[in-house]
XYZ file of C-alpha atoms in Angstrom:
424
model
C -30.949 -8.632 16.155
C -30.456 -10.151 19.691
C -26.936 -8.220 20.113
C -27.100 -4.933 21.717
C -25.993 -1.602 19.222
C -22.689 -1.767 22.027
C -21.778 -5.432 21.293
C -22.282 -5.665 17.432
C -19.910 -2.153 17.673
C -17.623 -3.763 19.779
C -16.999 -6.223 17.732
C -16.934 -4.025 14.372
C -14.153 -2.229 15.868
C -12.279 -5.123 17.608
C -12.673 -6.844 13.935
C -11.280 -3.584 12.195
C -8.471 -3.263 14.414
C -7.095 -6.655 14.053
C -7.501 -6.349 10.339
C -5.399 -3.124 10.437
C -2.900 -4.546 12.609
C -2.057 -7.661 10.546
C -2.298 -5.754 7.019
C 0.432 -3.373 9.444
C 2.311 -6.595 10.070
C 2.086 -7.836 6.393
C 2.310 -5.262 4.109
C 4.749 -3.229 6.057
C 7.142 -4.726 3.025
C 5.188 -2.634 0.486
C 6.327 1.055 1.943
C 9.296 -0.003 4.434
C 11.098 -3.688 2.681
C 12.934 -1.673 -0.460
C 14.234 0.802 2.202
C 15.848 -1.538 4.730
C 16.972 -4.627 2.073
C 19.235 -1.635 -0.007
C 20.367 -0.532 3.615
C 19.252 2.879 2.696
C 17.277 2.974 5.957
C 17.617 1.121 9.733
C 14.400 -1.451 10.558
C 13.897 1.529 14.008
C 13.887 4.671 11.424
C 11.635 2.504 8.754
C 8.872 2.067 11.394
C 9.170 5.938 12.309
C 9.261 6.828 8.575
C 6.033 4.114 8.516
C 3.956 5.374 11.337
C 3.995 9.084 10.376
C 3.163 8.427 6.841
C 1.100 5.077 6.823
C -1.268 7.303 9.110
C -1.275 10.307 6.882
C -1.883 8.164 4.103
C -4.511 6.260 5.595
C -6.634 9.259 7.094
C -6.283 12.016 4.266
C -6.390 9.916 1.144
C -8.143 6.481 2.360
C -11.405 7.337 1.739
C -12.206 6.697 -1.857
C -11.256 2.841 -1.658
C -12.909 2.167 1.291
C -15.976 3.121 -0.361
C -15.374 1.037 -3.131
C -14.283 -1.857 -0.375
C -18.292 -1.445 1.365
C -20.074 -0.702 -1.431
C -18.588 -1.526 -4.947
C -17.874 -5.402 -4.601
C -21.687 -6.678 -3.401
C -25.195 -5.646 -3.695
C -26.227 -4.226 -0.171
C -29.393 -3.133 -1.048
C -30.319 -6.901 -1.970
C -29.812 -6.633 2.252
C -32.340 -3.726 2.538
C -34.364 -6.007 4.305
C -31.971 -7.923 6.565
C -29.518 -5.571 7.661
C -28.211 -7.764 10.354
C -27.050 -10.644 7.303
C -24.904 -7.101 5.828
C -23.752 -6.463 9.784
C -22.572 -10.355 10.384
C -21.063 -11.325 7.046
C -19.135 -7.975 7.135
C -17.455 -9.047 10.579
C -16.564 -12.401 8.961
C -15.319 -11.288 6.201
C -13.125 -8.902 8.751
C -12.191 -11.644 10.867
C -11.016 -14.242 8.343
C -8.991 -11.772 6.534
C -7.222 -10.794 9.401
C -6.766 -14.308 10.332
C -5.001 -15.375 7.103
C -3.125 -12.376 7.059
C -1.647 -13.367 10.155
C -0.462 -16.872 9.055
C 0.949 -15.336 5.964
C 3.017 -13.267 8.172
C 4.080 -15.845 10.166
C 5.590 -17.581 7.578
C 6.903 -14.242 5.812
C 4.670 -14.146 3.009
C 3.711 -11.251 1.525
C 0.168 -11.465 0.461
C -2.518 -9.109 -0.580
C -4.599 -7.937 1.799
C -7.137 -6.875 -0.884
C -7.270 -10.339 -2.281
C -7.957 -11.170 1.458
C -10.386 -8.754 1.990
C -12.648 -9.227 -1.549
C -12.078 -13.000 -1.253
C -14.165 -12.856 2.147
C -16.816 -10.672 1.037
C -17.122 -12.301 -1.933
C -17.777 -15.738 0.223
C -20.113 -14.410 2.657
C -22.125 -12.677 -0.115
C -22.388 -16.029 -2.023
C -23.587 -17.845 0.530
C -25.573 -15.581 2.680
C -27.461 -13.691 -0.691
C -26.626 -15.685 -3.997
C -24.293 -15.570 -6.471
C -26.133 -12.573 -8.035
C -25.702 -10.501 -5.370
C -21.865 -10.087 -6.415
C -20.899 -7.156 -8.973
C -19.048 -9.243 -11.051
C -18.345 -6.590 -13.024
C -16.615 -4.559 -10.415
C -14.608 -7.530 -9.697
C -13.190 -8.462 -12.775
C -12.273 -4.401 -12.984
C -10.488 -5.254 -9.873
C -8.630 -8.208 -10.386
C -7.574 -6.770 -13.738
C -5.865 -4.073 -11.725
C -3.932 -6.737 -10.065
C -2.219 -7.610 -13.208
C -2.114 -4.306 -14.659
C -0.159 -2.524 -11.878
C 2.234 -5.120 -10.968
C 3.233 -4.614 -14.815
C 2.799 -0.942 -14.651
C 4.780 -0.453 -11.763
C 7.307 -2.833 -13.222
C 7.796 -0.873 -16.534
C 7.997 2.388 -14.635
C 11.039 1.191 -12.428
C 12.604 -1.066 -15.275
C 12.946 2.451 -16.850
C 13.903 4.275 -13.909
C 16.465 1.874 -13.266
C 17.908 2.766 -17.224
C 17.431 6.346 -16.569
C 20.022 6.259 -13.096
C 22.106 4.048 -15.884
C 22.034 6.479 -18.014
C 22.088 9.728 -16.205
C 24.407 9.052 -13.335
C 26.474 5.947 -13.483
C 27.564 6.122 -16.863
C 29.190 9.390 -16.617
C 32.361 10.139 -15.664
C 31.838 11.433 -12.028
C 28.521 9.960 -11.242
C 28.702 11.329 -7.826
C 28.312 14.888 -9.499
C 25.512 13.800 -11.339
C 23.807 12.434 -8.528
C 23.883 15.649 -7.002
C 22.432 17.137 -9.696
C 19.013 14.800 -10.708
C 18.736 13.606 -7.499
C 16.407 16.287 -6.086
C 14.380 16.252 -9.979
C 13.890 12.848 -8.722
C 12.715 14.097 -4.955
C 10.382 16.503 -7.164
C 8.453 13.718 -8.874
C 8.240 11.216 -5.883
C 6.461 14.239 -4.055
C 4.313 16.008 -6.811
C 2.753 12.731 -7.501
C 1.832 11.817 -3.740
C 0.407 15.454 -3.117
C -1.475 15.530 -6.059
C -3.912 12.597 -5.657
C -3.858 13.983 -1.613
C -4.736 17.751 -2.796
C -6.772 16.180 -5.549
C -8.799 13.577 -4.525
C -7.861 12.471 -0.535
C -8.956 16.035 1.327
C -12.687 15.955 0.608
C -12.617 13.572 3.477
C -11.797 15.564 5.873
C -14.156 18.430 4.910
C -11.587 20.017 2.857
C -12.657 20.093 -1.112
C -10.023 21.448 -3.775
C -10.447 22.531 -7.082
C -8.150 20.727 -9.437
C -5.878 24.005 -10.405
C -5.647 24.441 -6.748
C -4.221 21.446 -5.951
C -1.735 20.888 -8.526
C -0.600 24.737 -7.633
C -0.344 23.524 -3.953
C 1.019 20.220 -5.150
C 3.980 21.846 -7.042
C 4.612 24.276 -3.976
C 4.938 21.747 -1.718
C 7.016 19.378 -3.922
C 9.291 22.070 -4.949
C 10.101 22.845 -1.344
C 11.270 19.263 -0.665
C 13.414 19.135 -3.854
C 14.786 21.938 -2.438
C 15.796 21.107 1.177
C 16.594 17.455 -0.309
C 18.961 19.542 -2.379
C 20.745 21.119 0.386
C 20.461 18.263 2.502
C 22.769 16.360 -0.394
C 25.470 18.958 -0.425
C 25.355 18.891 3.098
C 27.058 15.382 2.857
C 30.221 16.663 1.476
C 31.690 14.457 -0.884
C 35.572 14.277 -1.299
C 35.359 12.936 -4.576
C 33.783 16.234 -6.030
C 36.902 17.684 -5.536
C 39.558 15.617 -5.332
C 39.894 12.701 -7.818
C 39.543 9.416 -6.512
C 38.353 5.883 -7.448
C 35.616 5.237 -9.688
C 34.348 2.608 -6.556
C 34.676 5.274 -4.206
C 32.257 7.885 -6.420
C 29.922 4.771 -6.881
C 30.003 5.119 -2.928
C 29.172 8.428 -2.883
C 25.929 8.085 -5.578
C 24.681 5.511 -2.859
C 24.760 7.493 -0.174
C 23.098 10.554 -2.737
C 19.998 7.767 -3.277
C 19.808 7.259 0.497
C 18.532 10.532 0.990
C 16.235 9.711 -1.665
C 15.253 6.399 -0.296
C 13.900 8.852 2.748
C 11.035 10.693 0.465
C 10.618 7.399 -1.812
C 9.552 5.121 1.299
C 7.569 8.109 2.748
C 5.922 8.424 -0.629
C 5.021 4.682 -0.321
C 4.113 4.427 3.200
C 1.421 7.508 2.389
C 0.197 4.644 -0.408
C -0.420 2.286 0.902
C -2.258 4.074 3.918
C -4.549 5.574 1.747
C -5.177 2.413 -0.488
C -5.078 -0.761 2.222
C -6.487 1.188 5.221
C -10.028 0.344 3.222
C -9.708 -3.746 3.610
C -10.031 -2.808 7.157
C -12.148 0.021 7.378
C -14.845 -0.575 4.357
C -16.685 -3.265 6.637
C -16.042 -1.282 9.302
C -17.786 1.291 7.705
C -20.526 -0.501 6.696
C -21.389 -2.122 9.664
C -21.620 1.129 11.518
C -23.803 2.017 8.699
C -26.218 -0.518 9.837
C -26.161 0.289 13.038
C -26.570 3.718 13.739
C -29.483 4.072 10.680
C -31.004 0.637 11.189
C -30.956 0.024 7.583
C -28.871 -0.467 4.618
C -27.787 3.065 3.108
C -26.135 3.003 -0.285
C -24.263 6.190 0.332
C -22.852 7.479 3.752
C -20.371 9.377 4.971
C -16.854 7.488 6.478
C -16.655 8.865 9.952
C -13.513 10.206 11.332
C -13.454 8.367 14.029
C -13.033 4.859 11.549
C -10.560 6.364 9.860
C -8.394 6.901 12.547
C -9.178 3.480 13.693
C -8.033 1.995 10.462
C -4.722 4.063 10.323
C -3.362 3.730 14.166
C -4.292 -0.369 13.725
C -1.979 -0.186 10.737
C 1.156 1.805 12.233
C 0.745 -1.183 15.676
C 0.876 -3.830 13.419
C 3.987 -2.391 11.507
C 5.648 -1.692 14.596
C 5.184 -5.555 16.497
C 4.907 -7.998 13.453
C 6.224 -6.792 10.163
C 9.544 -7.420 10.312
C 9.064 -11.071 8.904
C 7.663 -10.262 5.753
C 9.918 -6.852 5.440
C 12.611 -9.546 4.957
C 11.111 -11.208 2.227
C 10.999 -8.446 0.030
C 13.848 -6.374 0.867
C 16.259 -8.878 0.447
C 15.270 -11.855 -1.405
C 13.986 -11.217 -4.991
C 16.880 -9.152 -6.046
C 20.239 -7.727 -4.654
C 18.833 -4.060 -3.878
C 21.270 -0.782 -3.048
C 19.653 2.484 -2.533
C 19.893 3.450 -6.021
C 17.802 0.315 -7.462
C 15.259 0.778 -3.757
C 14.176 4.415 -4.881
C 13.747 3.255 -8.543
C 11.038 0.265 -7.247
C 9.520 2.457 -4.234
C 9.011 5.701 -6.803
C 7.063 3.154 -9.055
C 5.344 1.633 -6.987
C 4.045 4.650 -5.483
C 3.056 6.357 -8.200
C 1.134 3.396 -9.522
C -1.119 2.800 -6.207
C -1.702 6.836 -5.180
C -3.171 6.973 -8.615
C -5.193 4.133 -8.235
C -6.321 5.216 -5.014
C -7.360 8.459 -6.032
C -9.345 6.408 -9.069
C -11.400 4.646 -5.562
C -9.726 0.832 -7.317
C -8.191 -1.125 -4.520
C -5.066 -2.344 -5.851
C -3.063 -4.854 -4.373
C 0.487 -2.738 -3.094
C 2.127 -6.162 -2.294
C 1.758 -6.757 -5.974
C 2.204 -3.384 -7.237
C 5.717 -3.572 -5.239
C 6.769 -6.646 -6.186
C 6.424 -6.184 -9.178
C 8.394 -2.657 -8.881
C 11.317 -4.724 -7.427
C 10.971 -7.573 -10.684
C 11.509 -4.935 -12.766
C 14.360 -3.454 -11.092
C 16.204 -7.397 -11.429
C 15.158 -7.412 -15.412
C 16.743 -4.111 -15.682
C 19.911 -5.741 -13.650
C 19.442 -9.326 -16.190
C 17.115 -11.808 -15.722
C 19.632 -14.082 -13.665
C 19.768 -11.367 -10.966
C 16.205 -12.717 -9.946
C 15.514 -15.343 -7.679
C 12.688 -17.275 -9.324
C 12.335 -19.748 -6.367
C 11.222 -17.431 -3.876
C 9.251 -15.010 -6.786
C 7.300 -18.384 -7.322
C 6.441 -19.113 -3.821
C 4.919 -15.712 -3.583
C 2.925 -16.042 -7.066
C 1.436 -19.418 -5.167
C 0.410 -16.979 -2.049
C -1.439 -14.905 -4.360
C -3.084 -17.202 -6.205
C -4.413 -18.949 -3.092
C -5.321 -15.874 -1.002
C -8.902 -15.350 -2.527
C -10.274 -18.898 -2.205
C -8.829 -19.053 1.383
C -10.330 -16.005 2.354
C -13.397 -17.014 0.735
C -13.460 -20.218 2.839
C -12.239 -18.785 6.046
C -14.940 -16.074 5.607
C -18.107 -18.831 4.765
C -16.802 -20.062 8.285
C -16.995 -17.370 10.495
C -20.569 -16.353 8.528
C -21.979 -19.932 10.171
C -20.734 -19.172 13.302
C -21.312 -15.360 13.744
C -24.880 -16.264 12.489
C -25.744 -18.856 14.659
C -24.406 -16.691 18.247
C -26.062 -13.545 16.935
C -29.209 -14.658 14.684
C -30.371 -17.701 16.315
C -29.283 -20.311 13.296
C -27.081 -20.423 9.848
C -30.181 -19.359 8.030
């Protein structure tokens, strides 16, 4: 290749950072939108809440998809003998993800960066291998998943939604009750994030559990925050436990109960979708370096460090400058959230894309959490939706792929003809 080892680097990492920044600026929504629509949590503390967690999320558990993300969508070794084709149609499928990504955001449209991301490999492959070299497979597998957890995650907060019904707001002082599941609640939203971490995540970073192991240290560690969010909730002092008042007024109270909740729910998040979407940035990223430092095309390799922290601080910049736009979009247009309804589409959605990370599938969270939030209007009656803007997002899914395919076919011409002397 005519590029030096320096500039083809270079431009891996510039490439992987703007990816991470604009999934940061789009998908921000998927841990932080639920949080700040139901007014559980200020835009400032969601981006604190974000960066911590997004990061955490990102380095400890992100390594699973992004190998699936190099490795599981196209046949490298069909590039075992022109490495530099893998190195250049990596970088444009980088490039043009990042560049629709940030004309979705523009126009507040929350997208999937993993249909971004496989929609521009998937081009470059086709055009700079064949359509053989695709694992079609592996693909369908994936874009079943993008039906599948959308509905998943919708069933799980349609019945979480019934279950607060049920539980706390049909009783006669819900405000008690709230005060009593809450932190069962706190419990779950934890367990489940620890476990795929102590599980599945650590091996990354050198640190390999065996499975009763990790669930013991899961349940430690999720006990101990059901138990501070415990004292943390009678810590708020609530008039209404002792004196009677208004039914309105105890309503009040059982919001302000879920807020606390809201904190651990959109933390839970924020660590998923770290460790799922940090891979549409770093998987190319990781393969190109591949390339480079081996000269060849290795099937199996380990994910330095150093690209992992590269994917997760691009992410927590991009939340912080851009992702207020599409934060919007979710939090406050499908459905009339409170804090209440917030934790019951943030727990589900959670759940559903930890798990699926830990599994190494690349899920799409936008989906997963929009989905979360649908079923939170059913639960509410189907006129509590608003199908207008629901359908306009449906449309940005559907065209993601193809665009990124396109946009991706592009910058393969281009970054072929600067670095390998022709579109070949």
């Amino acid at each position: 290749m005519d590029a030096s080892f320096v500039v083809i680097l270079t431009m891996a990492i510039i490439a992987g950072l703007y990816m991470a920044w604009a999934i940061g600026a789009n998908d921000v929504a998927n841990s932080m939108g639920t949080s700040v629509g139901s007014g559980a949590i200020t835009v400032g503390g969601a981006i604190v809440i974000a960066a911590v967690f997004e990061f955490l999320g990102a380095f400890l558990a992100g390594g699973e998809v992004t190998s699936t993300i190099r490795e599981g969508i196209i046949d490298v070794e069909a590039l075992e003998h022109d490495p530099d084709l893998l190195v250049v149609g990596m970088l444009s499928a980088l490039f043009a993800a990042a560049v629709w990504l940030t004309v979705a955001s523009a126009f507040g449209w929350p997208v999937s960066t993993t249909h971004s991301i496989v929609g521009a490999i998937i081009g470059f492959a086709v055009v700079a291998i064949g359509i053989e070299a695709v694992h079609w497979w592996d693909v369908a597998a994936i874009a079943a998943s993008w039906v599948a957890t959308p509905v998943l995650a919708g069933v799980i907060s349609f019945l979480l939604v019934l279950s607060v019904q049920r539980l706390i707001f049909d009783k006669s002082d819900p405000a008690y009750f709230a005060c009593r599941y809450v932190p069962a609640y706190i419990f779950a939203s934890v367990f489940i994030t620890s476990a795929v971490t102590f599980v599945k995540g650590l091996k990354h970073v050198g640190l390999d559990l065996s499975m009763p192991i990790a669930l013991l240290y899961s349940l430690l560690v999720a006990s101990i925050v059901a138990v501070l969010g415990r004292l943390l909730v009678y810590r708020l002092g609530f008039p209404s436990l002792e004196f009677p008042t208004g039914r309105q007024s105890r309503f009040d109270d059982v919001e302000r109960v879920f807020g606390i909740l809201m904190i651990v729910t959109a933390s839970g998040m924020a660590f998923a979708h770290g460790s799922n979407d940090v891979a549409n940035a770093i998987g190319p990223v990781a393969a190109i370096v591949g390339v480079v430092s081996t000269g060849g095309v290795a099937a199996k390799s380990m994910i330095p460090v150093w690209v992992l922290l590269l994917g997760a601080g691009g992410i927590v910049v991009g939340l912080a400058t851009f992702g207020y736009r599409v934060m919007a979009t979710i939090g406050r247009r499908i459905t009339e959230l409170t804090p209440s309804r917030g934790f019951a589409a943030e727990l589900a959605a959670a759940s559903t894309v930890v798990v699926a990370s830990g599994t190494g599938l690349p899920v799409s969270t936008t989906q997963t959490l929009v989905g979360a939030v649908l079923g939170v209007g059913l639960a509410r009656g189907v006129g509590e939706l608003e199908f207008g803007v629901v359908r306009t997002i449906f449309v940005s899914w559907v065209v993601t792929l193809p665009v990124g395919a396109a946009i991706a076919v592009m910058f393969y011409f281009l970054l072929t003809a600067m670095f390998l002397g022709g579109a070949g």
